[in-house]
Short mmCIF file of the C-alpha atoms (twelve columns), coordinates in Angstrom:
data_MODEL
# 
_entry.id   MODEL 
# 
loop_
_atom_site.group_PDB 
_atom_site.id 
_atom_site.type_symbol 
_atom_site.label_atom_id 
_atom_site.label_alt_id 
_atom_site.label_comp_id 
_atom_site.label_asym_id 
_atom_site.label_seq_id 
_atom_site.Cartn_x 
_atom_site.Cartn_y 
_atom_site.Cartn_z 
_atom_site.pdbx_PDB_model_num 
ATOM 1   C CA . UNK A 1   1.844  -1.516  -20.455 1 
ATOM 2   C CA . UNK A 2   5.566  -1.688  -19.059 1 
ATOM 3   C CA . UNK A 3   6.416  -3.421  -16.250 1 
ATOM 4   C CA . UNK A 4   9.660  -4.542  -14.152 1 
ATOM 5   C CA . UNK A 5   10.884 -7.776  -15.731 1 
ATOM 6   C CA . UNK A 6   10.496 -10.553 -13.538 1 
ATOM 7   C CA . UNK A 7   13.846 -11.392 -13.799 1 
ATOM 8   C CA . UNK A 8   14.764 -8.380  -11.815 1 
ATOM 9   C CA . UNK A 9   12.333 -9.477  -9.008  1 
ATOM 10  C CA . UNK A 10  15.031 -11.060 -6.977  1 
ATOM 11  C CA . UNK A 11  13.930 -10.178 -3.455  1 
ATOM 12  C CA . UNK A 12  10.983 -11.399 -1.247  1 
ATOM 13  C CA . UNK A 13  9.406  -9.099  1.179   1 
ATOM 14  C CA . UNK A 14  6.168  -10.251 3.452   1 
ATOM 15  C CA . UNK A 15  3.916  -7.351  4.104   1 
ATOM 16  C CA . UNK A 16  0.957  -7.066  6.411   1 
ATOM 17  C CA . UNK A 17  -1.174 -3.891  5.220   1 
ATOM 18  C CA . UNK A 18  -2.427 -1.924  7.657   1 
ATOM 19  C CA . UNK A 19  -6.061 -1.718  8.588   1 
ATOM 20  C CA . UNK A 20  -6.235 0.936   11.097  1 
ATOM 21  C CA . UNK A 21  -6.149 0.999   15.622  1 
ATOM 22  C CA . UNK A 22  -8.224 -0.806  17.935  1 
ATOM 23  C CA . UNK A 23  -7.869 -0.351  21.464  1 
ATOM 24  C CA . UNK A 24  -5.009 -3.191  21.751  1 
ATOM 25  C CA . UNK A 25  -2.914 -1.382  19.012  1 
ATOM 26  C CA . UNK A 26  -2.411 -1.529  15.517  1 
ATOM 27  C CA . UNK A 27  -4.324 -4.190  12.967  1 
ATOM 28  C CA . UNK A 28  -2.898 -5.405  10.141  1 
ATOM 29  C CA . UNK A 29  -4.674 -7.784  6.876   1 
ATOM 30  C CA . UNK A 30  -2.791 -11.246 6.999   1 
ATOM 31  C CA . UNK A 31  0.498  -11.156 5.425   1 
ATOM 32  C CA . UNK A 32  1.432  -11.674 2.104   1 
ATOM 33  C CA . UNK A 33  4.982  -12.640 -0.093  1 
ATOM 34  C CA . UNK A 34  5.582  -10.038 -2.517  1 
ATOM 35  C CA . UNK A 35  8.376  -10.565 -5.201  1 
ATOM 36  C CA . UNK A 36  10.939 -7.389  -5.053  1 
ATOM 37  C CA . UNK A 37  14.273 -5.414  -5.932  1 
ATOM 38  C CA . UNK A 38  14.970 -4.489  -2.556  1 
ATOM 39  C CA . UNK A 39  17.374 -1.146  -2.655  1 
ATOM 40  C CA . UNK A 40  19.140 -1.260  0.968   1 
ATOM 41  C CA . UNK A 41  20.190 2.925   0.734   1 
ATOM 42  C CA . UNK A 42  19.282 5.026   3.400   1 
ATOM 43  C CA . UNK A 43  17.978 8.155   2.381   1 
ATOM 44  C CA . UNK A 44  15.565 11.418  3.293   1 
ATOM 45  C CA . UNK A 45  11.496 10.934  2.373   1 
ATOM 46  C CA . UNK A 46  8.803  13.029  2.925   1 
ATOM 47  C CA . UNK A 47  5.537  10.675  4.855   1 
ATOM 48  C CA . UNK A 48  2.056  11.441  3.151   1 
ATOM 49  C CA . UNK A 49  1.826  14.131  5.909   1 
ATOM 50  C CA . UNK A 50  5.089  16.096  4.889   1 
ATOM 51  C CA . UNK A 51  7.496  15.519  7.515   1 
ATOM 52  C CA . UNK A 52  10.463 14.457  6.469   1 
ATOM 53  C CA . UNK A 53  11.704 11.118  7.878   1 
ATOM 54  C CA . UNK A 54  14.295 8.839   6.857   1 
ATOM 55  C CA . UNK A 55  13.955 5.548   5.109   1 
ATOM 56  C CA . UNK A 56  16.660 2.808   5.335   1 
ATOM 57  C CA . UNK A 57  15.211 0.494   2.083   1 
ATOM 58  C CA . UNK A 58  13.406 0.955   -1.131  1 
ATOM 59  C CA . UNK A 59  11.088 -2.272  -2.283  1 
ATOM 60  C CA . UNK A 60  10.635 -1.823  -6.205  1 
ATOM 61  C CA . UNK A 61  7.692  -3.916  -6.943  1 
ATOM 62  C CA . UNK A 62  4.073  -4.923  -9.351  1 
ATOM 63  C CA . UNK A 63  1.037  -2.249  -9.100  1 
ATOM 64  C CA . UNK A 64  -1.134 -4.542  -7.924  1 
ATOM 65  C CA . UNK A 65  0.757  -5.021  -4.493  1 
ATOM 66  C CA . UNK A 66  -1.051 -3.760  -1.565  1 
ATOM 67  C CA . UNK A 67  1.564  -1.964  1.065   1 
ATOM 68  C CA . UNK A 68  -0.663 1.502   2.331   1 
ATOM 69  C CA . UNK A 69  1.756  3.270   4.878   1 
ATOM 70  C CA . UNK A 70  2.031  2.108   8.447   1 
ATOM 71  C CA . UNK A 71  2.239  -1.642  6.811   1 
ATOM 72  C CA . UNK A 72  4.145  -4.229  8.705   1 
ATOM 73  C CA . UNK A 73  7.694  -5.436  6.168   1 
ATOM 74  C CA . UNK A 74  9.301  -8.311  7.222   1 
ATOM 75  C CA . UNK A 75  12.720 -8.524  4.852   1 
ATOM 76  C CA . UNK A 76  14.766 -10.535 3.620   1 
ATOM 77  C CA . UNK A 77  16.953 -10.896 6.501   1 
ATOM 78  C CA . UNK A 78  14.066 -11.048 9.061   1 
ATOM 79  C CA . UNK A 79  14.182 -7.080  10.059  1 
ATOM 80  C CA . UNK A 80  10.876 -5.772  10.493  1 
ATOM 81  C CA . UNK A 81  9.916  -2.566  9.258   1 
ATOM 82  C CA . UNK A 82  7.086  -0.287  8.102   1 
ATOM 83  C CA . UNK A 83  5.747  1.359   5.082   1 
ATOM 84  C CA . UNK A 84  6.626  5.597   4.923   1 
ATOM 85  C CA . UNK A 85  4.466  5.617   1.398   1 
ATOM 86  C CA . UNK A 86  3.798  3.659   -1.047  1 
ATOM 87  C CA . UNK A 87  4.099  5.631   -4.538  1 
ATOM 88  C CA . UNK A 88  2.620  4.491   -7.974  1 
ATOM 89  C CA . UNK A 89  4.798  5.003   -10.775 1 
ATOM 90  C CA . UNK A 90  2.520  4.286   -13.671 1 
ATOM 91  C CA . UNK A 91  3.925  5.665   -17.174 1 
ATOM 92  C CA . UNK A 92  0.488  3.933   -18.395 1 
ATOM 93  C CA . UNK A 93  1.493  3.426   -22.181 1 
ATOM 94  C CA . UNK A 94  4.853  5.467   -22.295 1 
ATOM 95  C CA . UNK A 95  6.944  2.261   -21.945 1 
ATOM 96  C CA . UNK A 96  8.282  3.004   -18.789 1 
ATOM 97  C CA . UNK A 97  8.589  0.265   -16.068 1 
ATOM 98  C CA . UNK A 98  5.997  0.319   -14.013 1 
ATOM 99  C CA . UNK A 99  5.873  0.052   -10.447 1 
ATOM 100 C CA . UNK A 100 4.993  0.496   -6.935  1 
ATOM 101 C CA . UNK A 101 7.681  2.277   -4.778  1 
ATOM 102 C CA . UNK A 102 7.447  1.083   -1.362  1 
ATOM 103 C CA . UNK A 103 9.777  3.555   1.017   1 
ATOM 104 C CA . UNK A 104 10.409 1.800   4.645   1 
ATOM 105 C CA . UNK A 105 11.540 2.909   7.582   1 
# 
């Protein structure tokens, strides 16, 4: 199975999934590093629910990262963010790199 080459994991990015509300706001799982390619491009995306929102960065990382939408992204440079979607690009035995696509806000 492909993967991205560690080498091009230059970034780190700590996310806090998101569990869901309570009645004090938003809960999140504790955070975790995740090794990256963090693409700073803003462009348009499309949230799970079809409106179309824009996303400022692109985190290009493993399949086994957890980062469900409405996550908490701290990056790099200490701006705080949220997951859009996270997308699974699995090519399973094609060859292809594969990766999770995590579009933030």
């Amino acid at each position: 199975m492909g993967r991205i080459p560690p080498r091009f994991l230059i970034h780190e990015i700590t996310v806090e999934p998101y569990k869901g509300e309570s009645s004090k706001g938003p809960l999140y799982e504790a955070p975790a590093t995740v090794k990256c390619l963090l693409d700073e491009q803003t462009r348009a995306v499309r949230t799970p629910g079809g409106e179309q929102v824009t996303s400022t960065s692109t985190a290009y990382t493993g399949l086994g990262e957890n980062a469900p939408p409405l996550s908490r992204v701290t990056l790099p440079d200490g701006r705080v963010t949220k997951v859009i979607q996270a997308k699974r690009r699995d090519g399973k035995t094609l060859g292809t790199p594969n990766h999770l696509e995590i579009q933030l806000e």
